[in-house]
Coordinates of C-alpha atoms in Angstrom, one line a residue:
X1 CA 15.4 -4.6 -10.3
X2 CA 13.8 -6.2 -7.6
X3 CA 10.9 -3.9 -5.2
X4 CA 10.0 -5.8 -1.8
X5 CA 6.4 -4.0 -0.1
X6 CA 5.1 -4.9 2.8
X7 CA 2.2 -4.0 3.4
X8 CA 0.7 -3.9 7.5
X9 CA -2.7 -3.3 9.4
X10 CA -5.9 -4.9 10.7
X11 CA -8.5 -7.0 9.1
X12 CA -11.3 -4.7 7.5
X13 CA -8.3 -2.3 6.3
X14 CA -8.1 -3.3 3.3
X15 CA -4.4 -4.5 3.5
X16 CA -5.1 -7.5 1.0
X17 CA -6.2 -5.9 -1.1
X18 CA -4.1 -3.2 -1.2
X19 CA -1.7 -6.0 -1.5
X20 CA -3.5 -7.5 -4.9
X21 CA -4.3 -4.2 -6.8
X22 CA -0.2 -3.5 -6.9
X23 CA 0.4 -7.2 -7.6
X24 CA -2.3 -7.2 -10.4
X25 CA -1.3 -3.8 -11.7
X26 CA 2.9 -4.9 -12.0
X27 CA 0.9 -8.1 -13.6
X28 CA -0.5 -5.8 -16.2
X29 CA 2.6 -4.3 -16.9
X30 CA 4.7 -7.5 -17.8
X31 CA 6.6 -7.7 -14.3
X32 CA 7.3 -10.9 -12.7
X33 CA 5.3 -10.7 -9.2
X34 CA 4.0 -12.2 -6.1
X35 CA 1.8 -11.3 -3.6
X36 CA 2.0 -13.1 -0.3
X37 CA -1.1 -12.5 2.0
X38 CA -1.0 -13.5 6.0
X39 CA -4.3 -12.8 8.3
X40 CA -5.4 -14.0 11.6
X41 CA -8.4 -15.9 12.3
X42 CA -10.4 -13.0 13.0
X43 CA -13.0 -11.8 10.4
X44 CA -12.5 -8.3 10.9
X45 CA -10.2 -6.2 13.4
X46 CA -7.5 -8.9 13.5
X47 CA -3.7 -8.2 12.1
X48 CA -3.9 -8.8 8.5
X49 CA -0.5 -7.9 5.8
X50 CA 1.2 -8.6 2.8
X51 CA 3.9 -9.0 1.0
X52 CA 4.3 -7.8 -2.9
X53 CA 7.2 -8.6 -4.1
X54 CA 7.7 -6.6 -8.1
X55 CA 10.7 -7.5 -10.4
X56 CA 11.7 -7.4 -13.8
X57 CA 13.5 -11.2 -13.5
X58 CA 12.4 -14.3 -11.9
X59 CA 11.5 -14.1 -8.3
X60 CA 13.6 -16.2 -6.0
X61 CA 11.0 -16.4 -2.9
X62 CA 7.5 -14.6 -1.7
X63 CA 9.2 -14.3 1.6
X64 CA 10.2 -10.5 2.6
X65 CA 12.4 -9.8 5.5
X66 CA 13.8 -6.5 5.3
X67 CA 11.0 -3.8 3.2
X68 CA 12.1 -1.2 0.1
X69 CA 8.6 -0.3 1.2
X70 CA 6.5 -0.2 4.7
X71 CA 2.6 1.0 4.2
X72 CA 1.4 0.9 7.4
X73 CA -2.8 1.3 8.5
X74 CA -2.4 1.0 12.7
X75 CA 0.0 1.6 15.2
X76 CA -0.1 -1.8 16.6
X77 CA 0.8 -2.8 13.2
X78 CA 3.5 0.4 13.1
X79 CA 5.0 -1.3 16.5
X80 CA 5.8 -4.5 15.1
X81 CA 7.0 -3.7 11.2
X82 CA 9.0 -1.0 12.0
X83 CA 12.1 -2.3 12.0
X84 CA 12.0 -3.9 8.6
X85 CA 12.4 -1.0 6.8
X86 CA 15.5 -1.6 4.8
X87 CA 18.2 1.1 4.8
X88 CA 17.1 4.2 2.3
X89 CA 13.9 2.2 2.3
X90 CA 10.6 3.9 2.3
X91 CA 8.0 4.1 5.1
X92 CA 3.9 5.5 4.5
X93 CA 2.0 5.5 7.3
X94 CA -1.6 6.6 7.8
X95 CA -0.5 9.8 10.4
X96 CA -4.0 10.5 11.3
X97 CA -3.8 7.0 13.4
X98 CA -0.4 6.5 14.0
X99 CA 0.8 9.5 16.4
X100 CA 3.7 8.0 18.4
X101 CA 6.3 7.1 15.5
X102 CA 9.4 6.1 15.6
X103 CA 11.8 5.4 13.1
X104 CA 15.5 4.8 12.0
X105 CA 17.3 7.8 10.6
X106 CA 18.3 5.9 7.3
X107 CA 14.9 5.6 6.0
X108 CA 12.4 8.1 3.8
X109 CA 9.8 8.7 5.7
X110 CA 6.3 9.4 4.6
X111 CA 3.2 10.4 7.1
X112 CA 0.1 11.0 5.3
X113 CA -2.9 11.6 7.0
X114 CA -5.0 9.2 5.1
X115 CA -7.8 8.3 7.1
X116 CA -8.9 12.4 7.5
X117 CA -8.2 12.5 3.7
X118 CA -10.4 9.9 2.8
X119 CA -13.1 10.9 5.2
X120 CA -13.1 14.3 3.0
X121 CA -14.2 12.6 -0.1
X122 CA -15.9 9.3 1.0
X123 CA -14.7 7.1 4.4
X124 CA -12.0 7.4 6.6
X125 CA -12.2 3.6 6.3
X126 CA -10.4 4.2 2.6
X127 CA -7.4 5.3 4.1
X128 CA -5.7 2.6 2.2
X129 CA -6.3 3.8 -1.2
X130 CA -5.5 6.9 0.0
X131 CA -2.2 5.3 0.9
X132 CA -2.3 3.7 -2.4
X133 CA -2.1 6.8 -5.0
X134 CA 1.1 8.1 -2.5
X135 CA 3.0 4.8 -2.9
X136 CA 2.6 5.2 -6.9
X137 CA 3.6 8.8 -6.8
X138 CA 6.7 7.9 -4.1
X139 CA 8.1 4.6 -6.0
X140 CA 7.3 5.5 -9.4
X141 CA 7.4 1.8 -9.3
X142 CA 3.6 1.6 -11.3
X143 CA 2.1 3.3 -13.5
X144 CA -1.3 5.3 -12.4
X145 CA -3.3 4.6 -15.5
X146 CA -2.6 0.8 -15.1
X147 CA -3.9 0.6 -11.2
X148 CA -6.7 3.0 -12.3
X149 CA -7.5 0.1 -14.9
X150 CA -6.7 -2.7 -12.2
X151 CA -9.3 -1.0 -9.8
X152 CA -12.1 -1.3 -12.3
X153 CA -11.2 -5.0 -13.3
X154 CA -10.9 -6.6 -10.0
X155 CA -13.8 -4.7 -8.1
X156 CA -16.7 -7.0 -8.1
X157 CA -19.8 -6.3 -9.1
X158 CA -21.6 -5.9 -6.3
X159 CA -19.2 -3.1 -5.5
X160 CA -19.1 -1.7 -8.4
X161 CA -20.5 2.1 -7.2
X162 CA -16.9 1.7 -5.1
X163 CA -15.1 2.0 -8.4
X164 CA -15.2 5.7 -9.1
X165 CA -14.7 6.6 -5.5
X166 CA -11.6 4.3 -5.3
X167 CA -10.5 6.3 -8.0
X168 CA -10.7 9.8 -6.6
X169 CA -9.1 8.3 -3.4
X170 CA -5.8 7.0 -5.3
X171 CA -5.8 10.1 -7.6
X172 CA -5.5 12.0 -4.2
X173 CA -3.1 10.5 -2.6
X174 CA -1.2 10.6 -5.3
X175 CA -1.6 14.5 -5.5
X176 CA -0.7 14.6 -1.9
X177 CA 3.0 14.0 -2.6
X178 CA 5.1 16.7 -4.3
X179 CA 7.3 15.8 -7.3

């Protein structure tokens, strides 16, 4: 079964990589993937998103126009994405930033407050690992364990203090959604 994510914000969001810890993870758990990354020219602050695309055949195209999933990081990015949500598709959006939402009615809808969560335990610029552990826990698409281990493989050294608190961010955004 085929899983199409998009995933939308600004540069300095982390959207990429976002992106690359779900592709790496379905990587580690023998799915076919691709992740499909598109940013503007600006280094931070400029529209940045992604496609992952997760499936247990081959993968006919990178390409995603209509979502299963929509994680979205800013409203400007909420504006334009919107509307590629596919029917009974999912959207999870960071509610702390995105206040004016609109939506189809045939969609799951998701608003986490992601930003205030992660300024709890670290920065409310982590929102998107916050956002992260929710999409696990809503598309039961991944397995926690294997982006826990993704997180600590793909960090770089220089970052590696970032691992543990990556991890408390996913682990609670996962805990945010009810079973």
């Amino acid at each position: 079964m085929e899983q199409r994510i998009i995933i939308v914000g600004s540069g300095g969001q982390g959207i990429l990589f976002l992106g690359k810890v779900i592709a790496h993870a379905a990587m580690k758990e023998n799915k076919e993937v691709t992740w499909f990354p598109s940013y503007g020219a600006e280094m931070r602050g400029g529209t940045a998103n992604c496609t992952v695309v997760i499936s247990d055949e081959l993968i006919g195209s990178p390409i995603v126009k209509n979502a299963d999933y929509l994680i979205v990081l800013n409203e400007a990015s909420y504006n334009k994405f919107i509307n590629r949500v596919a029917k009974n598709g999912c959207l999870i959006y960071d509610a702390s930033i995105i206040k004016d939402s609109k939506y189809q009615n045939n969609i799951n809808v998701y608003p986490i407050e992601a930003s205030k969560e992660a300024s709890l335990i670290a920065n409310p610029k982590l929102a998107n690992m916050i956002l992260l552990g929710a999409f696990i826990k809503i598309s039961k698409i991944l397995n926690i364990e294997k982006i826990i281990e993704t997180i600590e493989e793909i960090i770089p050294a220089k970052r590696k203090t970032m691992i543990e608190i990556n991890k408390n961010l996913i682990l609670r955004g996962f805990a945010i959604i009810e079973d």
